[in-house]
């Protein structure tokens, strides 16, 4: 089965700096990856996704990088703001039809004003 | 646009009591529906998923059950709650095998 590992459970960054949150997965057949943001007491919010035929995808202030060779995924947040403080999860699909997203344990991002 | 609702938002129940959590989705037809549980400081654990009315797949054997009586309604139930059932329960929907969108969650405390 798939396992999704966490590089850092917590991350503190200064407001205005860039944040990088990392994730590793185990299944080389994994073909779709999602980053979610979860604020305290709320459900996870979809941020950005990437398919295995891509190695980079950009959104508004966020970039996801996928390195299939080492099975590594990262989320970069530019010019981090206090509103970015939350727990960030990566989630991995192990293949079409599986219906099951495997989630990492999450990285808690704290933004220092 | 699509919205997903869960209720209640919080619930405190004694051990051995029954449970019923409800999830409804608006603005889409025939969604895939999911129930997850999140323990404090942990990732999300998939409990059940459904690809259609009356079709339920269980990922983790336990004293919980799920039902889908209508296309956009998903219910999580238990006949007798255990202390270990405490947690944050999240419902999610997807239109395909891919993006899943989550509801606001129900905080369940079993005492």
CSV table of C-alpha atoms in Angstrom, one decimal:
chain,number,residue,atom,x,y,z
A,1,UNK,CA,0.0,0.0,0.0
A,2,UNK,CA,0.9,3.7,-0.1
A,3,UNK,CA,2.5,5.5,2.7
A,4,UNK,CA,3.0,9.2,2.9
A,5,UNK,CA,5.8,10.6,5.1
A,6,UNK,CA,6.4,13.8,6.7
A,7,UNK,CA,9.6,15.7,6.8
A,8,UNK,CA,8.9,18.3,9.5
A,9,UNK,CA,5.9,18.3,11.8
A,10,UNK,CA,6.3,22.1,12.4
A,11,UNK,CA,7.7,25.0,10.5
A,12,UNK,CA,8.0,28.6,11.6
A,13,UNK,CA,8.7,31.3,9.1
A,14,UNK,CA,8.9,35.1,9.2
A,15,UNK,CA,6.1,37.0,7.5
A,16,UNK,CA,7.2,37.8,4.0
A,17,UNK,CA,9.6,34.9,3.7
A,18,UNK,CA,9.0,31.9,1.5
A,19,UNK,CA,7.9,28.6,3.0
A,20,UNK,CA,8.7,25.2,1.8
A,21,UNK,CA,6.8,22.1,3.0
A,22,UNK,CA,7.9,18.7,2.0
A,23,UNK,CA,6.3,15.3,1.6
A,24,UNK,CA,7.5,11.9,0.5
A,25,UNK,CA,5.5,9.0,-0.8
A,26,UNK,CA,6.3,5.3,-1.3
A,27,UNK,CA,4.3,4.0,-4.3
A,28,UNK,CA,5.9,4.7,-7.7
A,29,UNK,CA,2.5,4.1,-9.3
A,30,UNK,CA,1.0,7.1,-7.6
A,31,UNK,CA,-0.3,9.4,-10.2
A,32,UNK,CA,-2.0,12.3,-8.6
A,33,UNK,CA,-1.1,14.5,-5.7
A,34,UNK,CA,-2.9,17.2,-3.7
A,35,UNK,CA,-2.0,19.7,-1.1
A,36,UNK,CA,-4.6,20.7,1.5
A,37,UNK,CA,-4.6,23.5,4.0
A,38,UNK,CA,-6.4,23.0,7.3
A,39,UNK,CA,-7.1,25.8,9.7
A,40,UNK,CA,-7.9,25.0,13.3
A,41,UNK,CA,-11.3,23.4,13.8
A,42,UNK,CA,-12.1,23.4,10.1
A,43,UNK,CA,-12.1,20.9,7.3
A,44,UNK,CA,-9.2,20.7,4.9
A,45,UNK,CA,-9.2,23.1,2.0
A,46,UNK,CA,-8.0,22.2,-1.4
A,47,UNK,CA,-5.0,24.3,-2.4
A,48,UNK,CA,-3.3,22.8,-5.5
A,49,UNK,CA,-2.9,19.5,-7.3
A,50,UNK,CA,-0.4,18.0,-9.7
A,51,UNK,CA,-0.5,14.9,-11.9
A,52,UNK,CA,2.4,12.6,-12.4
A,53,UNK,CA,3.0,13.8,-16.0
A,54,UNK,CA,4.1,17.1,-14.6
A,55,UNK,CA,6.9,18.2,-12.4
A,56,UNK,CA,5.8,21.7,-11.5
A,57,UNK,CA,2.5,23.6,-11.2
A,58,UNK,CA,1.9,27.1,-10.0
A,59,UNK,CA,-1.1,28.8,-8.4
A,60,UNK,CA,-1.6,32.0,-6.7
A,61,UNK,CA,1.5,32.4,-4.4
A,62,UNK,CA,1.9,28.6,-4.3
A,63,UNK,CA,4.0,26.2,-6.3
A,64,UNK,CA,4.0,22.4,-6.2
A,65,UNK,CA,7.1,20.5,-7.3
A,66,UNK,CA,7.0,16.8,-8.0
A,67,UNK,CA,10.2,14.7,-8.2
A,68,UNK,CA,9.1,11.2,-9.2
A,69,UNK,CA,12.6,9.9,-9.2
A,70,UNK,CA,12.9,10.2,-5.5
A,71,UNK,CA,9.2,10.2,-4.8
A,72,UNK,CA,9.2,13.6,-3.3
A,73,UNK,CA,6.6,16.4,-3.3
A,74,UNK,CA,6.9,20.0,-2.0
A,75,UNK,CA,4.7,23.0,-1.6
A,76,UNK,CA,6.2,26.4,-1.8
A,77,UNK,CA,4.4,29.4,-0.5
A,78,UNK,CA,5.7,32.8,-1.6
A,79,UNK,CA,5.7,35.9,0.6
A,80,UNK,CA,4.1,34.0,3.5
A,81,UNK,CA,1.3,35.9,5.3
A,82,UNK,CA,-0.2,35.4,8.8
A,83,UNK,CA,-3.3,34.0,7.1
A,84,UNK,CA,-1.2,31.1,5.8
A,85,UNK,CA,-0.8,29.8,9.4
A,86,UNK,CA,-2.4,26.3,9.3
A,87,UNK,CA,-1.6,22.6,9.0
A,88,UNK,CA,-0.7,21.5,5.5
A,89,UNK,CA,-1.3,18.0,4.3
A,90,UNK,CA,-0.1,16.3,1.2
A,91,UNK,CA,-2.4,13.5,-0.2
A,92,UNK,CA,-1.6,10.9,-2.7
A,93,UNK,CA,-3.7,8.8,-5.1
A,94,UNK,CA,-2.3,5.4,-5.8
A,95,UNK,CA,-4.0,5.0,-9.1
A,96,UNK,CA,-7.2,5.5,-11.0
A,97,UNK,CA,-10.2,3.7,-9.5
A,98,UNK,CA,-8.6,3.3,-6.0
A,99,UNK,CA,-10.8,6.1,-4.5
A,100,UNK,CA,-8.4,6.3,-1.6
A,101,UNK,CA,-6.3,9.3,-0.9
A,102,UNK,CA,-3.5,8.5,1.5
A,103,UNK,CA,-2.7,11.6,3.7
A,104,UNK,CA,0.5,12.6,5.4
A,105,UNK,CA,0.4,13.6,9.0
A,106,UNK,CA,0.7,17.3,8.2
A,107,UNK,CA,3.1,20.2,8.8
A,108,UNK,CA,2.0,22.9,11.1
A,109,UNK,CA,3.1,26.3,9.6
A,110,UNK,CA,3.4,29.2,12.0
A,111,UNK,CA,4.0,32.7,10.6
A,112,UNK,CA,5.8,35.1,12.8
A,113,UNK,CA,4.7,38.7,12.3
B,1,UNK,CA,-21.3,26.0,-7.1
B,2,UNK,CA,-21.1,22.9,-4.9
B,3,UNK,CA,-21.4,23.0,-1.2
B,4,UNK,CA,-21.1,20.3,1.5
B,5,UNK,CA,-22.8,20.5,4.8
B,6,UNK,CA,-22.2,18.5,8.0
B,7,UNK,CA,-24.1,18.4,11.2
B,8,UNK,CA,-23.9,18.6,14.0
B,9,UNK,CA,-20.8,20.7,14.3
B,10,UNK,CA,-20.0,19.4,17.8
B,11,UNK,CA,-21.4,16.5,19.7
B,12,UNK,CA,-20.7,15.1,23.2
B,13,UNK,CA,-22.1,11.6,23.8
B,14,UNK,CA,-21.7,9.0,26.6
B,15,UNK,CA,-20.0,5.7,26.0
B,16,UNK,CA,-22.6,3.1,24.7
B,17,UNK,CA,-24.9,5.7,23.2
B,18,UNK,CA,-25.8,5.7,19.5
B,19,UNK,CA,-24.5,8.0,16.9
B,20,UNK,CA,-25.8,9.6,13.7
B,21,UNK,CA,-23.8,12.2,11.7
B,22,UNK,CA,-25.2,13.6,8.5
B,23,UNK,CA,-23.5,14.9,5.4
B,24,UNK,CA,-25.2,16.5,2.4
B,25,UNK,CA,-23.9,17.9,-0.8
B,26,UNK,CA,-25.5,20.5,-3.0
B,27,UNK,CA,-24.9,21.5,-6.6
B,28,UNK,CA,-23.7,18.2,-8.0
B,29,UNK,CA,-25.2,14.8,-9.0
B,30,UNK,CA,-23.9,11.3,-8.3
B,31,UNK,CA,-20.9,12.4,-6.3
B,32,UNK,CA,-18.4,10.0,-4.7
B,33,UNK,CA,-18.8,10.5,-0.9
B,34,UNK,CA,-16.3,9.8,1.8
B,35,UNK,CA,-16.2,9.7,5.6
B,36,UNK,CA,-12.8,10.3,7.3
B,37,UNK,CA,-11.7,10.5,10.9
B,38,UNK,CA,-9.0,12.7,12.2
B,39,UNK,CA,-7.5,12.1,15.6
B,40,UNK,CA,-5.8,15.0,17.3
B,41,UNK,CA,-2.5,16.0,15.6
B,42,UNK,CA,-2.8,13.2,13.1
B,43,UNK,CA,-3.6,12.7,9.4
B,44,UNK,CA,-6.9,11.7,8.0
B,45,UNK,CA,-8.1,8.1,8.1
B,46,UNK,CA,-10.6,7.0,5.4
B,47,UNK,CA,-13.5,5.1,7.0
B,48,UNK,CA,-16.0,4.6,4.2
B,49,UNK,CA,-16.6,5.7,0.7
B,50,UNK,CA,-19.6,5.4,-1.6
B,51,UNK,CA,-19.9,5.6,-5.4
B,52,UNK,CA,-23.7,5.5,-5.5
B,53,UNK,CA,-26.9,5.1,-3.5
B,54,UNK,CA,-26.7,2.1,-1.3
B,55,UNK,CA,-23.1,1.3,-2.3
B,56,UNK,CA,-20.8,1.5,0.7
B,57,UNK,CA,-17.2,0.4,1.0
B,58,UNK,CA,-15.5,0.1,4.4
B,59,UNK,CA,-11.8,0.7,4.7
B,60,UNK,CA,-11.4,0.1,8.4
B,61,UNK,CA,-13.4,-2.5,10.4
B,62,UNK,CA,-14.8,-1.0,13.5
B,63,UNK,CA,-18.1,-0.3,15.3
B,64,UNK,CA,-19.1,2.4,12.8
B,65,UNK,CA,-21.3,2.0,9.8
B,66,UNK,CA,-22.3,4.2,6.9
B,67,UNK,CA,-25.4,4.5,4.7
B,68,UNK,CA,-26.3,6.5,1.6
B,69,UNK,CA,-30.1,6.7,1.4
B,70,UNK,CA,-30.1,9.4,-1.2
B,71,UNK,CA,-27.7,10.5,-4.0
B,72,UNK,CA,-26.3,13.5,-2.0
B,73,UNK,CA,-26.8,12.3,1.5
B,74,UNK,CA,-24.2,10.3,3.5
B,75,UNK,CA,-24.7,9.1,7.1
B,76,UNK,CA,-22.2,7.8,9.6
B,77,UNK,CA,-23.7,5.8,12.4
B,78,UNK,CA,-22.9,3.7,15.5
B,79,UNK,CA,-25.1,1.6,17.7
B,80,UNK,CA,-22.8,1.9,20.7
B,81,UNK,CA,-20.0,4.5,20.9
B,82,UNK,CA,-16.6,3.7,22.4
B,83,UNK,CA,-14.2,6.2,24.0
B,84,UNK,CA,-11.9,5.6,21.0
B,85,UNK,CA,-14.5,6.9,18.6
B,86,UNK,CA,-13.8,10.5,19.8
B,87,UNK,CA,-12.3,12.6,17.0
B,88,UNK,CA,-13.0,15.0,14.2
B,89,UNK,CA,-15.2,13.5,11.5
B,90,UNK,CA,-15.0,14.8,8.0
B,91,UNK,CA,-17.2,14.2,5.0
B,92,UNK,CA,-15.9,14.8,1.5
B,93,UNK,CA,-17.1,14.6,-2.0
B,94,UNK,CA,-15.6,14.2,-5.4
B,95,UNK,CA,-16.9,14.3,-8.9
B,96,UNK,CA,-14.2,11.9,-10.2
B,97,UNK,CA,-11.5,9.8,-8.7
B,98,UNK,CA,-9.4,12.8,-8.0
B,99,UNK,CA,-10.1,16.1,-6.2
B,100,UNK,CA,-11.9,15.6,-2.9
B,101,UNK,CA,-13.6,18.6,-1.2
B,102,UNK,CA,-14.2,18.5,2.5
B,103,UNK,CA,-17.0,19.6,4.7
B,104,UNK,CA,-16.6,21.7,7.9
B,105,UNK,CA,-16.4,18.6,10.1
B,106,UNK,CA,-18.0,17.3,13.3
B,107,UNK,CA,-16.1,17.3,16.6
B,108,UNK,CA,-17.2,14.2,18.5
B,109,UNK,CA,-16.3,13.7,22.1
B,110,UNK,CA,-17.3,10.4,23.8
B,111,UNK,CA,-17.3,10.6,27.6
